[in-house]
C-alpha cells in the first residue's frame, strides 16, 4: 500500500515533473504537503486521480489515512473521549476497568503529531515507493526482508540518511515477526487469523493498541498482575515500561521506545498463546488456542445471564453478530453495556450523520434502549468522507 504522496511523486517523475507541478498544473490543486496528501486530501483530487488512472476509487482512497476510517481510526478528527473509546473497550493483560483512563488532547490512534520517516533499507534500495503504513508505529519489521524498520532523513531515492545507530543489530524476535504478520494480514485482507478464530481488522488494531496502553499504564494499577507484566518485560529483554517514568500516549513516544513497546506487546501475545500468563482481560482468550467455554458451552440463545463475568466482549459480539445476530440483540436489549458496545461497534461503519441516524432507527426498531448514548457520543464529529 503505497502512500499517495509517494505515488504522485513517481507519476510526476515519469513525466519529468515534480509532484507539486503535477498537482497545480495537471490536476488543478493548490500545493499540498506530503503529510496533507497522505492524511486527508481533497475528495475531488482522489476522484480525479481514480478517473485518470483507471484505478478503483477505493484503491486510491486506501493510499491515504482517511481511507482507513473506520477500520484503523474511528475518525481523523480528534474528539473528547476518543482515547477511551479506542483503547478501553477491550482488555488483554489486566482485568477491565483496571487502567487509568487518560484523555490526551487532540489524540488520534497511531498518528504521531510530526510525521516519521521510517523504512526498510532493503525495500528502499529496490523500489522508490514509500508505504503508507510505514509512517505509523504499527509494525516494527519488514516482512519481505525479515529486518527491523529504521528511521531516516532525506528524500528517497535521491538522498537518504539512515538514523538508526549502527549498534542496533539485535536479531528480530519470532514473536515480533508473528505480530507484524498479523498486522499486515489485517491491512491487506481485513481480518486476522488468531488462534481462537479470525477477528476483524478493526478488532486487531484496537487489541494491539489496548495492549500497548496496558504496558504503559501507571505501575500502581497492575495489582496482582505486576509479576505477569514484569515477566513480559524480562521475556523481551527491555526495561520495565520501556523505561518510562511518566505516562505519555504511545503515539508521541520516540521510535526507539515505541519499538520496545511493540516488542513487549509481541512477547505478551506469545506468552498468552503459550498459556504461561494469566491475562485476565476480556479479550485475552482470543490469543489462546483452547476453545472458549463462554461461547461454545451450548447455552441457548437468549438464556445468558447478565452477570459481570458473562458479559460478552466487543470481539465476542462481533463473532456473535455474524454467527447469530439474535443472541447479540437479545443481550443488548437487557444490558446497557452490551447495547453500548454493539452501538459503538456498528458506528465504526458509519461515515455520515445520515448513517448514524439510520443506525439509531435500527436500534429503536429492535427495541434496544439507547439510554447510554449521552450527548458527547451522539455529537462525535464524523469523518468527512463521502
Ligand atoms: Zn524490506
mmCIF file of C-alpha atoms and ligand atoms in Angstrom:
data_model
loop_
_atom_site.group_PDB
_atom_site.id
_atom_site.type_symbol
_atom_site.label_atom_id
_atom_site.label_comp_id
_atom_site.label_asym_id
_atom_site.label_seq_id
_atom_site.Cartn_x
_atom_site.Cartn_y
_atom_site.Cartn_z
ATOM 1 C CA UNK A 1 0.000 0.000 0.000
ATOM 2 C CA UNK A 2 1.912 2.968 -1.271
ATOM 3 C CA UNK A 3 1.238 6.419 0.171
ATOM 4 C CA UNK A 4 -0.467 8.980 -2.053
ATOM 5 C CA UNK A 5 2.440 11.432 -1.880
ATOM 6 C CA UNK A 6 4.898 8.738 -2.966
ATOM 7 C CA UNK A 7 2.637 7.560 -5.776
ATOM 8 C CA UNK A 8 2.140 11.116 -7.081
ATOM 9 C CA UNK A 9 5.875 11.733 -6.935
ATOM 10 C CA UNK A 10 6.518 8.662 -9.066
ATOM 11 C CA UNK A 11 3.777 9.556 -11.561
ATOM 12 C CA UNK A 12 5.182 13.096 -11.836
ATOM 13 C CA UNK A 13 8.709 11.740 -12.303
ATOM 14 C CA UNK A 14 7.566 9.614 -15.213
ATOM 15 C CA UNK A 15 6.581 12.897 -16.935
ATOM 16 C CA UNK A 16 9.821 14.537 -15.831
ATOM 17 C CA UNK A 17 7.948 16.750 -13.365
ATOM 18 C CA UNK A 18 7.853 17.394 -9.641
ATOM 19 C CA UNK A 19 4.653 16.393 -7.882
ATOM 20 C CA UNK A 20 3.729 19.956 -6.841
ATOM 21 C CA UNK A 21 3.777 20.981 -10.505
ATOM 22 C CA UNK A 22 1.670 17.954 -11.406
ATOM 23 C CA UNK A 23 -0.798 18.870 -8.648
ATOM 24 C CA UNK A 24 -1.034 22.509 -9.687
ATOM 25 C CA UNK A 25 -0.944 22.351 -13.487
ATOM 26 C CA UNK A 26 -2.061 18.807 -14.153
ATOM 27 C CA UNK A 27 -4.723 18.396 -11.505
ATOM 28 C CA UNK A 28 -5.781 21.966 -10.703
ATOM 29 C CA UNK A 29 -4.979 21.690 -6.980
ATOM 30 C CA UNK A 30 -3.187 24.080 -4.687
ATOM 31 C CA UNK A 31 0.151 22.977 -3.331
ATOM 32 C CA UNK A 32 -0.318 20.174 -0.808
ATOM 33 C CA UNK A 33 2.412 18.940 1.508
ATOM 34 C CA UNK A 34 3.202 15.229 1.754
ATOM 35 C CA UNK A 35 1.503 14.920 5.173
ATOM 36 C CA UNK A 36 -1.598 16.681 3.801
ATOM 37 C CA UNK A 37 -1.700 14.328 0.821
ATOM 38 C CA UNK A 38 -1.288 11.236 2.942
ATOM 39 C CA UNK A 39 -3.675 12.205 5.733
ATOM 40 C CA UNK A 40 -6.903 13.534 4.272
ATOM 41 C CA UNK A 41 -6.562 15.168 0.847
ATOM 42 C CA UNK A 42 -9.445 16.864 -1.001
ATOM 43 C CA UNK A 43 -12.040 14.349 -2.209
ATOM 44 C CA UNK A 44 -12.105 15.835 -5.722
ATOM 45 C CA UNK A 45 -8.379 15.117 -6.052
ATOM 46 C CA UNK A 46 -8.919 11.449 -5.178
ATOM 47 C CA UNK A 47 -11.825 11.214 -7.618
ATOM 48 C CA UNK A 48 -9.827 12.853 -10.358
ATOM 49 C CA UNK A 49 -6.881 10.514 -9.804
ATOM 50 C CA UNK A 50 -9.131 7.457 -9.895
ATOM 51 C CA UNK A 51 -10.710 8.706 -13.130
ATOM 52 C CA UNK A 52 -7.429 9.490 -14.852
ATOM 53 C CA UNK A 53 -5.552 6.370 -13.805
ATOM 54 C CA UNK A 54 -8.472 3.978 -14.140
ATOM 55 C CA UNK A 55 -7.795 2.701 -10.626
ATOM 56 C CA UNK A 56 -10.698 1.770 -8.418
ATOM 57 C CA UNK A 57 -11.702 4.677 -6.130
ATOM 58 C CA UNK A 58 -11.158 2.521 -3.024
ATOM 59 C CA UNK A 59 -7.614 1.720 -4.112
ATOM 60 C CA UNK A 60 -6.840 5.428 -4.380
ATOM 61 C CA UNK A 61 -8.540 6.228 -1.059
ATOM 62 C CA UNK A 62 -6.529 3.471 0.640
ATOM 63 C CA UNK A 63 -3.341 5.408 -0.123
ATOM 64 C CA UNK A 64 -4.470 7.963 2.494
ATOM 65 C CA UNK A 65 -5.171 7.663 6.210
ATOM 66 C CA UNK A 66 -8.736 8.882 5.584
ATOM 67 C CA UNK A 67 -9.288 5.725 3.554
ATOM 68 C CA UNK A 68 -8.681 3.733 6.761
ATOM 69 C CA UNK A 69 -11.593 5.182 8.723
ATOM 70 C CA UNK A 70 -13.303 3.325 10.395
ATOM 71 C CA UNK A 71 -11.045 0.251 10.485
ATOM 72 C CA UNK A 72 -7.836 1.751 11.788
ATOM 73 C CA UNK A 73 -9.188 5.085 13.053
ATOM 74 C CA UNK A 74 -12.607 5.832 14.495
ATOM 75 C CA UNK A 75 -12.233 9.294 12.999
ATOM 76 C CA UNK A 76 -9.403 11.573 11.898
ATOM 77 C CA UNK A 77 -10.941 14.462 13.820
ATOM 78 C CA UNK A 78 -9.667 14.439 17.410
ATOM 79 C CA UNK A 79 -12.634 14.276 19.802
ATOM 80 C CA UNK A 80 -13.024 14.195 23.589
ATOM 81 C CA UNK A 81 -13.363 10.604 24.749
ATOM 82 C CA UNK A 82 -11.668 9.258 21.610
ATOM 83 C CA UNK A 83 -8.899 7.617 23.633
ATOM 84 C CA UNK A 84 -11.321 5.862 25.956
ATOM 85 C CA UNK A 85 -13.461 4.645 23.048
ATOM 86 C CA UNK A 86 -10.477 3.234 21.176
ATOM 87 C CA UNK A 87 -8.334 1.881 23.977
ATOM 88 C CA UNK A 88 -10.686 0.916 26.812
ATOM 89 C CA UNK A 89 -13.358 -1.227 25.184
ATOM 90 C CA UNK A 90 -11.048 -4.220 25.147
ATOM 91 C CA UNK A 91 -8.630 -5.546 27.751
ATOM 92 C CA UNK A 92 -5.904 -8.178 27.491
ATOM 93 C CA UNK A 93 -3.292 -8.365 30.268
ATOM 94 C CA UNK A 94 -5.272 -6.648 33.004
ATOM 95 C CA UNK A 95 -8.883 -7.056 34.097
ATOM 96 C CA UNK A 96 -11.274 -4.488 32.563
ATOM 97 C CA UNK A 97 -11.509 -1.084 34.255
ATOM 98 C CA UNK A 98 -8.151 -1.549 35.972
ATOM 99 C CA UNK A 99 -6.212 1.038 33.985
ATOM 100 C CA UNK A 100 -6.227 4.795 34.346
ATOM 101 C CA UNK A 101 -8.355 6.351 31.657
ATOM 102 C CA UNK A 102 -6.194 9.054 30.178
ATOM 103 C CA UNK A 103 -7.605 11.686 27.863
ATOM 104 C CA UNK A 104 -4.683 13.066 25.845
ATOM 105 C CA UNK A 105 -5.584 16.237 23.967
ATOM 106 C CA UNK A 106 -6.041 16.061 20.197
ATOM 107 C CA UNK A 107 -5.296 12.368 20.264
ATOM 108 C CA UNK A 108 -5.719 10.099 17.245
ATOM 109 C CA UNK A 109 -4.643 6.471 17.347
ATOM 110 C CA UNK A 110 -1.293 5.627 15.756
ATOM 111 C CA UNK A 111 -0.784 9.086 14.252
ATOM 112 C CA UNK A 112 2.262 10.926 15.527
ATOM 113 C CA UNK A 113 1.994 14.730 15.625
ATOM 114 C CA UNK A 114 5.056 15.039 13.466
ATOM 115 C CA UNK A 115 5.359 12.632 10.582
ATOM 116 C CA UNK A 116 8.037 9.984 10.941
ATOM 117 C CA UNK A 117 10.151 8.700 8.088
ATOM 118 C CA UNK A 118 10.590 5.012 8.607
ATOM 119 C CA UNK A 119 11.520 2.313 6.158
ATOM 120 C CA UNK A 120 13.329 -0.880 5.345
ATOM 121 C CA UNK A 121 16.758 -0.181 3.797
ATOM 122 C CA UNK A 122 16.457 -3.241 1.526
ATOM 123 C CA UNK A 123 12.999 -2.202 0.286
ATOM 124 C CA UNK A 124 14.146 1.332 -0.464
ATOM 125 C CA UNK A 125 17.142 0.028 -2.335
ATOM 126 C CA UNK A 126 14.962 -1.931 -4.730
ATOM 127 C CA UNK A 127 11.978 0.434 -5.093
ATOM 128 C CA UNK A 128 11.370 4.161 -4.504
ATOM 129 C CA UNK A 129 7.735 3.526 -3.453
ATOM 130 C CA UNK A 130 7.070 4.608 0.153
ATOM 131 C CA UNK A 131 4.471 2.580 2.005
ATOM 132 C CA UNK A 132 1.681 4.458 3.797
ATOM 133 C CA UNK A 133 1.748 2.293 6.909
ATOM 134 C CA UNK A 134 5.463 2.748 7.466
ATOM 135 C CA UNK A 135 4.565 6.275 8.602
ATOM 136 C CA UNK A 136 2.715 4.777 11.572
ATOM 137 C CA UNK A 137 4.263 2.991 14.562
ATOM 138 C CA UNK A 138 2.136 -0.038 13.770
ATOM 139 C CA UNK A 139 4.736 -2.551 12.658
ATOM 140 C CA UNK A 140 8.406 -2.763 13.590
ATOM 141 C CA UNK A 141 9.747 -5.033 10.865
ATOM 142 C CA UNK A 142 9.716 -5.632 7.118
ATOM 143 C CA UNK A 143 8.104 -8.982 6.374
ATOM 144 C CA UNK A 144 9.774 -9.326 2.996
ATOM 145 C CA UNK A 145 13.322 -8.844 4.220
ATOM 146 C CA UNK A 146 12.891 -10.004 7.820
ATOM 147 C CA UNK A 147 14.601 -6.952 9.259
ATOM 148 C CA UNK A 148 13.728 -4.047 11.516
ATOM 149 C CA UNK A 149 12.329 -0.826 10.138
ATOM 150 C CA UNK A 150 14.608 2.133 10.652
ATOM 151 C CA UNK A 151 14.104 5.878 10.699
ATOM 152 C CA UNK A 152 15.794 8.097 8.176
ATOM 153 C CA UNK A 153 16.080 11.636 6.971
ATOM 154 C CA UNK A 154 16.112 12.888 3.431
ATOM 155 C CA UNK A 155 14.127 12.299 0.266
ATOM 156 C CA UNK A 156 14.428 8.832 -1.219
ATOM 157 C CA UNK A 157 15.531 7.775 -3.687
ATOM 158 C CA UNK A 158 17.774 10.835 -4.273
ATOM 159 C CA UNK A 159 19.087 11.302 -0.774
ATOM 160 C CA UNK A 160 18.641 9.190 2.325
ATOM 161 C CA UNK A 161 20.380 9.176 5.683
ATOM 162 C CA UNK A 162 19.562 6.264 7.997
ATOM 163 C CA UNK A 163 19.261 7.466 11.574
ATOM 164 C CA UNK A 164 19.467 4.124 13.356
ATOM 165 C CA UNK A 165 22.659 3.711 15.349
ATOM 166 C CA UNK A 166 24.902 1.027 13.903
ATOM 167 C CA UNK A 167 24.992 -0.893 17.184
ATOM 168 C CA UNK A 168 21.280 -1.693 16.965
ATOM 169 C CA UNK A 169 21.638 -5.020 15.209
ATOM 170 C CA UNK A 170 19.610 -7.125 17.635
ATOM 171 C CA UNK A 171 18.058 -10.149 15.950
ATOM 172 C CA UNK A 172 14.368 -9.961 15.176
ATOM 173 C CA UNK A 173 12.331 -11.928 17.751
ATOM 174 C CA UNK A 174 9.986 -14.532 16.234
ATOM 175 C CA UNK A 175 7.117 -13.127 18.345
ATOM 176 C CA UNK A 176 7.558 -9.715 16.698
ATOM 177 C CA UNK A 177 7.563 -11.213 13.201
ATOM 178 C CA UNK A 178 4.357 -13.064 14.024
ATOM 179 C CA UNK A 179 2.662 -9.932 15.379
ATOM 180 C CA UNK A 180 3.719 -7.920 12.335
ATOM 181 C CA UNK A 181 2.460 -10.671 10.000
ATOM 182 C CA UNK A 182 -0.901 -10.476 11.730
ATOM 183 C CA UNK A 183 -0.982 -6.689 11.411
ATOM 184 C CA UNK A 184 -0.102 -6.996 7.738
ATOM 185 C CA UNK A 185 -2.874 -9.553 7.273
ATOM 186 C CA UNK A 186 -5.293 -7.071 8.903
ATOM 187 C CA UNK A 187 -4.195 -4.334 6.499
ATOM 188 C CA UNK A 188 -4.291 -6.452 3.363
ATOM 189 C CA UNK A 189 -7.255 -8.769 3.988
ATOM 190 C CA UNK A 190 -9.404 -7.049 6.614
ATOM 191 C CA UNK A 191 -9.177 -9.884 9.118
ATOM 192 C CA UNK A 192 -6.581 -11.706 11.207
ATOM 193 C CA UNK A 193 -6.303 -15.413 11.908
ATOM 194 C CA UNK A 194 -5.920 -15.624 15.665
ATOM 195 C CA UNK A 195 -5.578 -18.964 17.474
ATOM 196 C CA UNK A 196 -9.237 -18.922 18.518
ATOM 197 C CA UNK A 197 -10.954 -17.626 15.405
ATOM 198 C CA UNK A 198 -10.425 -14.929 12.806
ATOM 199 C CA UNK A 199 -11.100 -11.410 14.058
ATOM 200 C CA UNK A 200 -11.977 -8.313 12.097
ATOM 201 C CA UNK A 201 -9.076 -5.953 11.352
ATOM 202 C CA UNK A 202 -10.824 -3.247 13.414
ATOM 203 C CA UNK A 203 -10.632 -5.529 16.463
ATOM 204 C CA UNK A 204 -6.979 -6.403 15.827
ATOM 205 C CA UNK A 205 -5.832 -2.756 15.677
ATOM 206 C CA UNK A 206 -7.718 -1.958 18.902
ATOM 207 C CA UNK A 207 -6.462 -5.111 20.600
ATOM 208 C CA UNK A 208 -2.889 -4.146 19.815
ATOM 209 C CA UNK A 209 -3.372 -0.535 20.913
ATOM 210 C CA UNK A 210 -5.033 -1.763 24.131
ATOM 211 C CA UNK A 211 -2.063 -3.978 24.927
ATOM 212 C CA UNK A 212 0.299 -1.035 24.364
ATOM 213 C CA UNK A 213 -1.802 1.021 26.793
ATOM 214 C CA UNK A 214 -1.697 -1.764 29.376
ATOM 215 C CA UNK A 215 2.082 -1.906 29.089
ATOM 216 C CA UNK A 216 2.415 1.845 29.707
ATOM 217 C CA UNK A 217 -0.209 2.378 32.404
ATOM 218 C CA UNK A 218 0.945 3.502 35.857
ATOM 219 C CA UNK A 219 2.700 0.715 37.746
ATOM 220 C CA UNK A 220 0.342 1.164 40.706
ATOM 221 C CA UNK A 221 -2.559 -0.124 38.584
ATOM 222 C CA UNK A 222 -1.062 -3.551 37.984
ATOM 223 C CA UNK A 223 -2.049 -5.013 41.361
ATOM 224 C CA UNK A 224 -1.611 -8.788 41.397
ATOM 225 C CA UNK A 225 -0.722 -8.761 37.700
ATOM 226 C CA UNK A 226 2.509 -6.876 38.375
ATOM 227 C CA UNK A 227 4.515 -10.115 38.275
ATOM 228 C CA UNK A 228 2.993 -11.058 34.909
ATOM 229 C CA UNK A 229 3.818 -7.670 33.447
ATOM 230 C CA UNK A 230 7.375 -7.905 34.782
ATOM 231 C CA UNK A 231 7.732 -11.296 33.097
ATOM 232 C CA UNK A 232 6.664 -9.795 29.777
ATOM 233 C CA UNK A 233 9.443 -7.222 30.015
ATOM 234 C CA UNK A 234 12.000 -9.826 31.083
ATOM 235 C CA UNK A 235 10.928 -12.060 28.207
ATOM 236 C CA UNK A 236 11.570 -9.353 25.618
ATOM 237 C CA UNK A 237 14.709 -8.051 27.356
ATOM 238 C CA UNK A 238 13.758 -4.374 27.592
ATOM 239 C CA UNK A 239 13.481 -2.250 30.748
ATOM 240 C CA UNK A 240 10.169 -2.356 32.600
ATOM 241 C CA UNK A 241 7.636 0.015 30.990
ATOM 242 C CA UNK A 242 10.241 0.726 28.297
ATOM 243 C CA UNK A 243 11.935 2.933 30.884
ATOM 244 C CA UNK A 244 9.069 5.445 31.007
ATOM 245 C CA UNK A 245 8.769 7.391 34.262
ATOM 246 C CA UNK A 246 5.528 9.145 33.469
ATOM 247 C CA UNK A 247 2.702 8.260 31.156
ATOM 248 C CA UNK A 248 2.619 9.520 27.592
ATOM 249 C CA UNK A 249 0.466 8.298 24.737
ATOM 250 C CA UNK A 250 2.293 5.715 22.616
ATOM 251 C CA UNK A 251 1.939 7.955 19.546
ATOM 252 C CA UNK A 252 4.138 10.724 20.966
ATOM 253 C CA UNK A 253 6.998 8.471 22.111
ATOM 254 C CA UNK A 254 10.336 8.217 20.363
ATOM 255 C CA UNK A 255 10.611 5.385 17.822
ATOM 256 C CA UNK A 256 13.222 3.618 19.961
ATOM 257 C CA UNK A 257 10.713 3.453 22.844
ATOM 258 C CA UNK A 258 7.841 2.547 20.516
ATOM 259 C CA UNK A 259 9.901 -0.370 19.201
ATOM 260 C CA UNK A 260 10.462 -1.654 22.737
ATOM 261 C CA UNK A 261 6.741 -1.425 23.431
ATOM 262 C CA UNK A 262 5.840 -3.240 20.210
ATOM 263 C CA UNK A 263 8.315 -5.982 21.119
ATOM 264 C CA UNK A 264 6.815 -6.212 24.611
ATOM 265 C CA UNK A 265 3.308 -6.469 23.130
ATOM 266 C CA UNK A 266 4.519 -9.269 20.856
ATOM 267 C CA UNK A 267 6.169 -11.018 23.808
ATOM 268 C CA UNK A 268 2.954 -10.724 25.834
ATOM 269 C CA UNK A 269 0.960 -12.269 22.979
ATOM 270 C CA UNK A 270 3.460 -15.112 22.742
ATOM 271 C CA UNK A 271 3.280 -15.810 26.487
ATOM 272 C CA UNK A 272 -0.525 -15.700 26.492
ATOM 273 C CA UNK A 273 -0.689 -18.034 23.498
ATOM 274 C CA UNK A 274 1.665 -20.448 25.278
ATOM 275 C CA UNK A 275 -0.615 -20.373 28.325
ATOM 276 C CA UNK A 276 2.072 -19.006 30.620
ATOM 277 C CA UNK A 277 0.406 -15.713 31.587
ATOM 278 C CA UNK A 278 -2.852 -15.376 33.497
ATOM 279 C CA UNK A 279 -4.016 -12.395 31.348
ATOM 280 C CA UNK A 280 -7.379 -11.554 32.927
ATOM 281 C CA UNK A 281 -8.545 -9.182 30.188
ATOM 282 C CA UNK A 282 -11.812 -9.876 28.403
ATOM 283 C CA UNK A 283 -10.074 -10.355 25.038
ATOM 284 C CA UNK A 284 -7.092 -12.452 26.160
ATOM 285 C CA UNK A 285 -8.918 -15.658 25.170
ATOM 286 C CA UNK A 286 -8.594 -14.616 21.506
ATOM 287 C CA UNK A 287 -4.872 -15.308 21.765
ATOM 288 C CA UNK A 288 -5.257 -18.711 23.414
ATOM 289 C CA UNK A 289 -5.745 -21.805 21.307
ATOM 290 C CA UNK A 290 -8.232 -23.697 23.503
ATOM 291 C CA UNK A 291 -11.954 -23.260 22.894
ATOM 292 C CA UNK A 292 -13.796 -20.692 24.932
ATOM 293 C CA UNK A 293 -16.402 -22.260 27.210
ATOM 294 C CA UNK A 294 -18.256 -18.964 27.362
ATOM 295 C CA UNK A 295 -19.123 -19.117 23.681
ATOM 296 C CA UNK A 296 -19.357 -22.811 22.947
ATOM 297 C CA UNK A 297 -20.955 -24.091 26.145
ATOM 298 C CA UNK A 298 -24.181 -24.873 24.345
ATOM 299 C CA UNK A 299 -26.121 -22.198 26.188
ATOM 300 C CA UNK A 300 -29.256 -21.456 24.239
ATOM 301 C CA UNK A 301 -29.553 -18.006 22.707
ATOM 302 C CA UNK A 302 -31.220 -15.543 24.999
ATOM 303 C CA UNK A 303 -30.643 -17.560 28.174
ATOM 304 C CA UNK A 304 -27.364 -15.901 29.050
ATOM 305 C CA UNK A 305 -27.490 -14.192 32.375
ATOM 306 C CA UNK A 306 -26.029 -10.753 32.553
ATOM 307 C CA UNK A 307 -23.571 -11.320 35.363
ATOM 308 C CA UNK A 308 -20.311 -9.450 35.319
ATOM 309 C CA UNK A 309 -18.317 -12.463 34.119
ATOM 310 C CA UNK A 310 -20.639 -13.356 31.287
ATOM 311 C CA UNK A 311 -20.938 -10.010 29.590
ATOM 312 C CA UNK A 312 -19.787 -10.567 26.037
ATOM 313 C CA UNK A 313 -16.852 -8.501 24.980
ATOM 314 C CA UNK A 314 -16.658 -6.459 21.818
ATOM 315 C CA UNK A 315 -14.906 -9.185 19.870
ATOM 316 C CA UNK A 316 -17.319 -11.833 21.091
ATOM 317 C CA UNK A 317 -20.119 -9.547 19.997
ATOM 318 C CA UNK A 318 -18.590 -9.282 16.560
ATOM 319 C CA UNK A 319 -18.403 -13.071 16.384
ATOM 320 C CA UNK A 320 -21.943 -13.413 17.651
ATOM 321 C CA UNK A 321 -23.266 -10.696 15.391
ATOM 322 C CA UNK A 322 -22.008 -12.659 12.388
ATOM 323 C CA UNK A 323 -22.907 -16.107 13.772
ATOM 324 C CA UNK A 324 -26.220 -15.410 15.431
ATOM 325 C CA UNK A 325 -27.417 -11.815 15.356
ATOM 326 C CA UNK A 326 -30.408 -12.598 17.551
ATOM 327 C CA UNK A 327 -28.205 -13.558 20.541
ATOM 328 C CA UNK A 328 -26.356 -10.329 20.327
ATOM 329 C CA UNK A 329 -29.527 -8.282 20.001
ATOM 330 C CA UNK A 330 -31.207 -10.157 22.853
ATOM 331 C CA UNK A 331 -28.250 -9.409 25.110
ATOM 332 C CA UNK A 332 -28.238 -5.746 24.059
ATOM 333 C CA UNK A 333 -31.926 -5.324 24.956
ATOM 334 C CA UNK A 334 -31.368 -6.187 28.596
ATOM 335 C CA UNK A 335 -27.856 -4.928 29.186
ATOM 336 C CA UNK A 336 -26.980 -1.277 28.543
ATOM 337 C CA UNK A 337 -23.253 -2.097 28.440
ATOM 338 C CA UNK A 338 -23.778 -4.660 25.691
ATOM 339 C CA UNK A 339 -26.061 -2.211 23.902
ATOM 340 C CA UNK A 340 -23.352 0.427 24.058
ATOM 341 C CA UNK A 341 -20.674 -1.932 22.752
ATOM 342 C CA UNK A 342 -22.889 -3.027 19.905
ATOM 343 C CA UNK A 343 -23.706 0.575 19.103
ATOM 344 C CA UNK A 344 -20.060 1.666 19.189
ATOM 345 C CA UNK A 345 -19.089 -1.231 17.001
ATOM 346 C CA UNK A 346 -21.814 -0.583 14.450
ATOM 347 C CA UNK A 347 -20.912 3.085 14.499
ATOM 348 C CA UNK A 348 -17.417 2.270 13.216
ATOM 349 C CA UNK A 349 -19.088 1.693 9.886
ATOM 350 C CA UNK A 350 -20.991 4.999 9.816
ATOM 351 C CA UNK A 351 -19.475 7.652 7.629
ATOM 352 C CA UNK A 352 -22.150 10.325 7.715
ATOM 353 C CA UNK A 353 -24.749 11.909 10.014
ATOM 354 C CA UNK A 354 -27.414 10.100 7.983
ATOM 355 C CA UNK A 355 -25.937 6.675 8.558
ATOM 356 C CA UNK A 356 -25.662 7.331 12.308
ATOM 357 C CA UNK A 357 -29.303 8.398 12.182
ATOM 358 C CA UNK A 358 -30.355 5.216 10.450
ATOM 359 C CA UNK A 359 -28.297 3.149 12.902
ATOM 360 C CA UNK A 360 -30.246 4.739 15.738
ATOM 361 C CA UNK A 361 -33.502 3.976 13.951
ATOM 362 C CA UNK A 362 -32.440 0.344 13.589
ATOM 363 C CA UNK A 363 -31.745 0.182 17.322
ATOM 364 C CA UNK A 364 -35.163 1.689 18.017
ATOM 365 C CA UNK A 365 -36.852 -0.856 15.735
ATOM 366 C CA UNK A 366 -35.069 -3.681 17.549
ATOM 367 C CA UNK A 367 -36.172 -2.192 20.902
ATOM 368 C CA UNK A 368 -32.611 -1.751 22.091
ATOM 369 C CA UNK A 369 -32.595 1.151 24.543
ATOM 370 C CA UNK A 370 -30.170 3.913 23.684
ATOM 371 C CA UNK A 371 -30.022 5.444 27.186
ATOM 372 C CA UNK A 372 -26.263 5.084 27.211
ATOM 373 C CA UNK A 373 -25.936 7.497 24.298
ATOM 374 C CA UNK A 374 -25.059 10.534 26.279
ATOM 375 C CA UNK A 375 -24.662 13.776 24.385
ATOM 376 C CA UNK A 376 -20.979 13.594 23.623
ATOM 377 C CA UNK A 377 -21.212 10.259 21.873
ATOM 378 C CA UNK A 378 -24.097 11.388 19.677
ATOM 379 C CA UNK A 379 -22.298 14.550 18.733
ATOM 380 C CA UNK A 380 -18.981 12.918 17.975
ATOM 381 C CA UNK A 381 -17.635 14.586 14.854
ATOM 382 C CA UNK A 382 -17.744 12.318 11.860
ATOM 383 C CA UNK A 383 -15.127 11.913 9.193
ATOM 384 C CA UNK A 384 -15.847 13.923 6.103
ATOM 385 C CA UNK A 385 -15.578 11.157 3.584
ATOM 386 C CA UNK A 386 -18.417 10.724 1.192
HETATM 387 ZN ZN1 LIG B 1 12.104 -4.701 3.189
#
